[in-house]
Coordinates of C-alpha atoms in Angstrom, one line a residue:
M789 CA 133.5 106.1 -54.9
L790 CA 131.5 103.9 -52.1
L791 CA 132.8 106.5 -49.7
A792 CA 131.4 109.4 -51.7
A793 CA 128.2 107.6 -52.3
A794 CA 127.9 107.0 -48.7
V795 CA 128.5 110.5 -47.8
S796 CA 125.6 111.4 -50.4
L797 CA 123.3 109.1 -48.6
L798 CA 124.0 110.4 -45.3
L799 CA 123.2 114.0 -46.4
V800 CA 119.9 112.5 -48.2
L801 CA 119.1 110.8 -44.7
A802 CA 119.8 114.3 -42.7
I803 CA 117.7 116.0 -45.1
V804 CA 114.6 113.6 -44.7
L805 CA 115.2 113.8 -40.9
G806 CA 116.0 117.5 -40.4
S807 CA 112.8 118.4 -42.3
R808 CA 110.8 116.1 -40.1
G809 CA 109.9 113.5 -42.7
L810 CA 109.8 116.1 -45.9
R811 CA 107.0 117.9 -44.0
D812 CA 109.1 121.0 -43.8
F813 CA 110.6 120.4 -47.3
D814 CA 109.5 122.6 -50.1
S815 CA 109.2 120.5 -53.4
A816 CA 110.0 123.8 -55.7
L817 CA 113.6 123.6 -54.3
I818 CA 114.1 120.0 -55.6
P819 CA 116.7 121.2 -58.3
Y820 CA 118.8 122.8 -55.4
T821 CA 118.6 119.8 -53.3
V822 CA 119.8 117.6 -55.9
A823 CA 122.7 119.7 -56.9
T824 CA 123.8 119.8 -53.0
V825 CA 123.7 116.0 -52.9
F826 CA 125.7 116.0 -56.3
L827 CA 128.1 118.5 -54.5
A828 CA 128.8 116.2 -51.3
F829 CA 129.3 113.3 -53.9
G830 CA 131.8 115.3 -56.2
V831 CA 133.5 117.1 -53.3
T832 CA 134.1 113.7 -51.3
Y833 CA 135.2 111.8 -54.4
R834 CA 137.9 114.6 -55.5
Y835 CA 139.2 115.3 -51.9
L836 CA 140.1 111.4 -51.7
M837 CA 141.5 111.5 -54.8
W838 CA 143.6 114.5 -54.2
I839 CA 145.0 113.3 -50.7
S840 CA 145.8 109.9 -52.3
T841 CA 148.6 111.9 -54.1
P842 CA 152.2 111.4 -52.2
A843 CA 152.6 115.2 -51.6
A844 CA 148.9 115.9 -50.7
W845 CA 148.9 112.8 -48.4
R846 CA 152.1 113.9 -46.7
L847 CA 150.6 117.4 -46.5
F848 CA 147.3 116.1 -44.9
R849 CA 148.9 113.5 -42.3
Q850 CA 151.5 116.2 -40.9
G851 CA 148.7 118.8 -40.7
L852 CA 146.4 116.6 -38.9
R853 CA 149.2 115.4 -36.5
T854 CA 150.2 118.9 -35.7
A855 CA 146.6 120.2 -35.5
F856 CA 145.5 117.5 -33.0
S857 CA 148.7 117.2 -31.2
W858 CA 148.3 117.1 -27.3
E859 CA 151.9 118.8 -26.9
N860 CA 150.8 121.6 -29.1
F861 CA 147.6 122.2 -27.4
R862 CA 149.4 122.0 -24.0
R863 CA 151.9 124.6 -24.9
A864 CA 149.7 127.0 -27.3
P865 CA 145.9 126.3 -26.6
G866 CA 144.9 129.1 -28.8
S867 CA 147.3 128.5 -31.7
L868 CA 144.9 126.3 -34.0
P869 CA 141.9 128.6 -33.4
K870 CA 144.2 131.7 -34.2
M871 CA 145.6 129.9 -37.3
A872 CA 142.2 129.1 -38.4
A873 CA 140.8 132.5 -38.2
T874 CA 143.7 134.2 -39.7
Y875 CA 144.4 131.7 -42.3
L876 CA 140.9 130.7 -43.4
G877 CA 138.6 133.5 -42.1
F878 CA 140.8 136.6 -42.9
Q879 CA 143.4 135.3 -44.9
R880 CA 145.9 137.6 -44.0
F881 CA 148.6 136.0 -46.5
L882 CA 146.5 137.8 -49.4
G883 CA 147.2 141.2 -47.6
A884 CA 150.8 140.9 -48.2
R885 CA 150.2 140.5 -51.8
S886 CA 147.8 143.3 -52.3
H887 CA 145.4 145.1 -50.0
A888 CA 142.7 145.6 -52.9
R889 CA 143.0 141.6 -53.7
W890 CA 142.6 141.0 -49.8
I891 CA 139.4 143.2 -49.5
A892 CA 137.7 141.8 -52.8
H893 CA 138.5 138.4 -51.7
Q894 CA 137.1 138.8 -48.3
A895 CA 133.8 140.4 -50.0
M896 CA 133.6 137.3 -52.0
F897 CA 134.2 134.8 -49.2
W898 CA 132.0 136.4 -46.7
G899 CA 129.3 136.9 -49.2
C900 CA 129.2 133.3 -50.5
L901 CA 129.6 132.1 -46.6
L902 CA 126.4 134.0 -45.8
A903 CA 124.5 132.8 -48.7
V904 CA 125.6 129.2 -47.9
A905 CA 124.8 129.5 -44.5
I906 CA 121.1 130.9 -45.3
T907 CA 120.5 128.8 -48.7
F908 CA 121.4 125.2 -47.7
P909 CA 119.6 125.0 -44.6
L910 CA 116.3 126.4 -46.1
T911 CA 116.7 124.3 -49.2
W912 CA 116.9 121.1 -47.2
G913 CA 114.0 122.0 -44.9
W914 CA 115.9 122.7 -41.7
F915 CA 114.9 126.1 -41.3
T916 CA 111.1 127.1 -41.6
F917 CA 109.8 130.9 -41.1
T918 CA 106.2 130.7 -40.0
A919 CA 103.7 133.6 -38.9
S920 CA 103.3 133.7 -35.2
S921 CA 99.8 135.2 -35.4
A922 CA 97.1 135.5 -38.2
A923 CA 97.4 139.3 -37.9
G924 CA 100.8 141.3 -37.2
P925 CA 104.4 141.1 -38.5
G926 CA 105.5 138.7 -36.2
Y927 CA 107.5 135.8 -37.4
E928 CA 108.9 132.8 -35.8
M929 CA 112.0 130.8 -36.9
R930 CA 112.0 126.9 -36.4
V931 CA 115.2 124.6 -36.8
W932 CA 114.2 121.3 -37.3
G933 CA 110.8 122.0 -36.1
F934 CA 112.1 123.6 -32.7
K935 CA 111.4 127.2 -32.1
V936 CA 114.6 129.0 -32.0
L937 CA 113.6 132.9 -32.0
G938 CA 110.7 135.2 -32.8
F939 CA 110.9 138.7 -34.4
S940 CA 109.1 141.5 -36.1
S941 CA 109.4 141.6 -39.9
S942 CA 109.1 145.4 -39.6
S943 CA 112.4 145.4 -37.2
P944 CA 115.9 145.9 -38.4
F945 CA 116.8 142.3 -37.3
G946 CA 113.6 141.2 -39.5
W947 CA 114.7 143.2 -42.5
A948 CA 118.2 141.6 -42.3
M949 CA 116.7 138.2 -41.9
Y950 CA 114.6 138.8 -45.1
H951 CA 117.2 140.5 -47.2
G952 CA 120.3 138.5 -46.3
L953 CA 120.8 136.6 -49.6
D954 CA 120.7 140.5 -50.9
L955 CA 123.4 141.5 -48.6
A956 CA 125.4 138.3 -49.7
A957 CA 124.9 139.0 -53.2
V958 CA 126.2 142.6 -52.9
L959 CA 129.4 141.4 -51.2
V960 CA 129.8 139.0 -54.1
I961 CA 129.3 141.5 -57.1
G962 CA 131.8 143.8 -55.1
G963 CA 134.4 141.0 -54.9
V964 CA 133.6 139.6 -58.4
G965 CA 133.6 142.8 -60.1
Y966 CA 137.2 143.6 -58.8
F967 CA 138.6 140.3 -59.8
L968 CA 137.1 140.5 -63.4
W969 CA 138.5 144.1 -63.8
R970 CA 141.7 142.6 -62.7
R971 CA 141.4 139.8 -65.0
T972 CA 141.3 142.0 -68.0
R973 CA 143.4 144.7 -66.9
D974 CA 146.3 143.5 -64.9
R975 CA 149.2 142.1 -67.1
A976 CA 150.4 139.6 -64.7
A977 CA 146.8 138.1 -64.4
T978 CA 146.3 138.0 -68.2
T979 CA 149.3 136.1 -69.1
G980 CA 148.5 132.7 -67.9
Q981 CA 144.5 132.9 -67.4
R982 CA 142.1 130.2 -69.0
F983 CA 138.5 131.1 -69.7
G984 CA 137.1 127.7 -68.2
Y985 CA 139.2 128.0 -65.0
D986 CA 139.9 131.7 -64.3
F987 CA 136.8 133.6 -65.8
L988 CA 133.8 130.6 -65.4
P989 CA 133.9 130.8 -61.9
L990 CA 133.6 134.7 -61.5
L991 CA 130.8 134.7 -64.3
A992 CA 128.9 132.0 -62.4
L993 CA 129.2 133.9 -59.1
L994 CA 128.0 137.2 -60.7
T995 CA 125.2 135.4 -62.5
I996 CA 123.8 134.1 -59.5
A997 CA 124.3 137.5 -57.3
V998 CA 122.9 139.7 -60.0
T999 CA 119.7 137.2 -60.8
G1000 CA 119.3 137.3 -57.0
L1001 CA 119.0 140.8 -56.7
L1002 CA 116.5 141.1 -59.9
L1003 CA 114.4 138.7 -58.0
T1004 CA 114.2 141.1 -55.3
F1005 CA 113.9 144.2 -57.5
S1006 CA 110.9 142.3 -59.3
E1007 CA 109.0 141.7 -56.3
I1008 CA 109.3 145.0 -54.8
C1009 CA 109.3 147.3 -57.9
L1010 CA 107.8 145.3 -60.6
H1011 CA 104.8 143.6 -58.4
G1012 CA 106.3 140.3 -59.7
G1013 CA 106.7 140.8 -63.3
G1014 CA 109.2 138.5 -65.0
Y1015 CA 109.7 136.8 -61.4
E1016 CA 109.3 133.2 -62.8
F1017 CA 111.7 133.8 -65.6
L1018 CA 114.3 135.4 -63.3
A1019 CA 113.8 132.6 -60.8
V1020 CA 114.6 129.9 -63.5
I1021 CA 117.8 131.5 -64.7
H1022 CA 118.9 132.0 -61.0
M1023 CA 118.2 128.2 -60.2
V1024 CA 120.2 127.2 -63.2
S1025 CA 122.9 129.3 -62.3
V1026 CA 123.0 128.0 -58.8
V1027 CA 122.9 124.2 -59.8
F1028 CA 125.5 124.6 -62.4
T1029 CA 127.9 126.5 -59.9
L1030 CA 127.3 123.5 -57.2
V1031 CA 127.8 120.7 -60.0
Y1032 CA 131.1 122.8 -61.2
L1033 CA 132.3 123.3 -57.7
P1034 CA 134.4 119.9 -57.1
F1035 CA 135.9 119.9 -60.7
G1036 CA 137.0 123.9 -61.0
K1037 CA 138.8 126.5 -59.3
F1038 CA 136.4 126.8 -56.5
F1039 CA 137.8 123.2 -55.2
H1040 CA 140.7 125.3 -53.6
I1041 CA 137.9 126.1 -50.9
V1042 CA 137.8 122.8 -49.8
Q1043 CA 141.3 122.3 -49.8
R1044 CA 142.3 125.2 -47.9
P1045 CA 141.3 123.8 -44.4
A1046 CA 144.0 121.2 -44.9
A1047 CA 146.7 123.5 -45.0
V1048 CA 145.8 124.9 -41.7
G1049 CA 147.8 122.2 -40.0
M1050 CA 150.8 122.7 -42.0
Q1051 CA 151.1 126.1 -41.5
L1052 CA 150.6 125.5 -37.7
F1053 CA 153.3 122.9 -38.3
K1054 CA 155.7 125.8 -39.4
H1055 CA 154.5 128.3 -36.9
R1056 CA 155.1 126.0 -33.7
S1057 CA 158.5 124.9 -35.3
R1058 CA 159.8 128.4 -35.3
A1059 CA 157.9 129.2 -32.0
Q1060 CA 160.0 126.2 -30.3
G1061 CA 163.2 127.8 -31.5
E1062 CA 163.9 125.1 -34.0
E1063 CA 167.2 126.0 -36.1
L1064 CA 166.7 127.5 -39.2
F1065 CA 168.2 125.7 -42.3
A1066 CA 170.7 127.7 -44.2
C1067 CA 171.0 127.5 -48.0
R1068 CA 173.7 125.2 -49.2
R1069 CA 175.1 127.7 -51.4
C1070 CA 174.6 131.4 -50.1
G1071 CA 174.0 130.4 -46.4
E1072 CA 170.8 132.6 -46.2
P1073 CA 168.1 131.0 -43.8
I1074 CA 165.3 129.1 -45.7
D1075 CA 163.0 127.6 -43.2
T1076 CA 163.0 125.2 -40.2
A1077 CA 164.9 122.1 -40.7
P1078 CA 161.9 120.0 -39.9
Y1079 CA 159.9 121.8 -42.8
V1080 CA 162.8 121.4 -45.1
E1081 CA 162.9 117.8 -44.2
N1082 CA 159.2 117.3 -45.0
L1083 CA 159.8 118.8 -48.3
R1084 CA 162.7 116.6 -49.2
G1085 CA 160.2 113.6 -48.0
T1086 CA 157.6 114.9 -50.4
M1087 CA 160.1 114.9 -53.3
R1088 CA 161.3 111.5 -52.6
D1089 CA 157.6 110.0 -52.5
L1090 CA 157.1 111.6 -56.1
R1091 CA 160.6 110.3 -57.1
L1092 CA 161.8 113.5 -58.9
G1093 CA 165.4 112.5 -58.1
F1094 CA 166.5 116.0 -57.0
D1095 CA 165.3 116.3 -53.5
Q1096 CA 168.6 118.1 -52.5
W1097 CA 167.0 121.2 -54.1
A1098 CA 165.0 121.7 -51.3
E1099 CA 168.1 122.7 -49.5
Y1100 CA 168.7 125.9 -51.7
C1101 CA 167.0 129.3 -51.5
P1102 CA 164.7 130.2 -54.3
R1103 CA 167.5 132.7 -55.8
C1104 CA 170.2 129.9 -55.7
K1105 CA 167.9 127.6 -57.6
R1106 CA 167.3 130.1 -60.2
V1107 CA 171.2 130.5 -60.6
L1108 CA 172.0 126.9 -60.4
R1109 CA 169.4 126.1 -63.3
G1110 CA 170.7 128.9 -65.4
G1111 CA 174.2 127.7 -64.9
A1112 CA 173.2 124.0 -65.7
Y1113 CA 171.5 125.4 -68.9
L1114 CA 174.6 127.2 -70.3
Q1115 CA 177.0 124.2 -69.5
H1116 CA 174.5 121.1 -70.6
V1117 CA 172.1 122.7 -73.2
K1118 CA 173.5 126.0 -75.0
R1119 CA 176.8 124.3 -75.1
G1120 CA 175.6 122.3 -77.8
F1121 CA 174.6 124.9 -79.9
R1122 CA 178.1 126.3 -80.3

């Protein structure tokens, strides 16, 4: 709790300093700023609670040890950046399940990332755009008060800068649309879904993206008609989503980077020629011996009492569970 409060306080201090003593801070964006401060508190608190569990702590510790290992860096200096790019950025593991899901997830991921990269600094007053002259389309982008670049609002780059959030909204709508369709049509997805956990995050993102595009539509086509109402709806949806993020399905965004080290651990074990551990029942290879031992250690930490099951392949686990059911449970009903 204290560490989470300290992180929030540091963010407030960074906002004050980055906006040059609030001179570049827009008071109309206060609700967004408060939501980001709460987001920092919630994410830090939830993350600390998560890694305090035995299984997550073992994963987190082993991942850090592998990611920052000098021996691994010396042998393969590009392994960590490559793993981060493929596992976090392009999420190739999703492509093995479904190409459509991978494309939709990529659209959502990069759309949200682009929106965050634009919105957060603007909300905090870190970025400012000012006219370079009283007449003409020239603008200057300043970061913490320092000029970074100048551009013309009539150029393609200027158009992209002005409509960056619209481009992000289009990507998000495409990804969310696919997943909403899948949640209503795909039998495997509809079986165990929950409204608050599965549907609500998608609806929140859809509301943010649609209202954001409608703001641009109101400005260009309606000469500002209904802009204030749309702005309120957009603000409420953004604030709700930021507050919800640490406590719902979106929290996996924060959890995912911790798994990069573990994936690197598996990759390096295989690259170094570690002997594959064979299933105790059928002899099929499961994974490297260090990975199996790490899994057994986690099960022991959780006091599950059957860590030896980590030494069996998934198929043999199902066979053994079925045999145990027939022998110990079903026998009583004869």
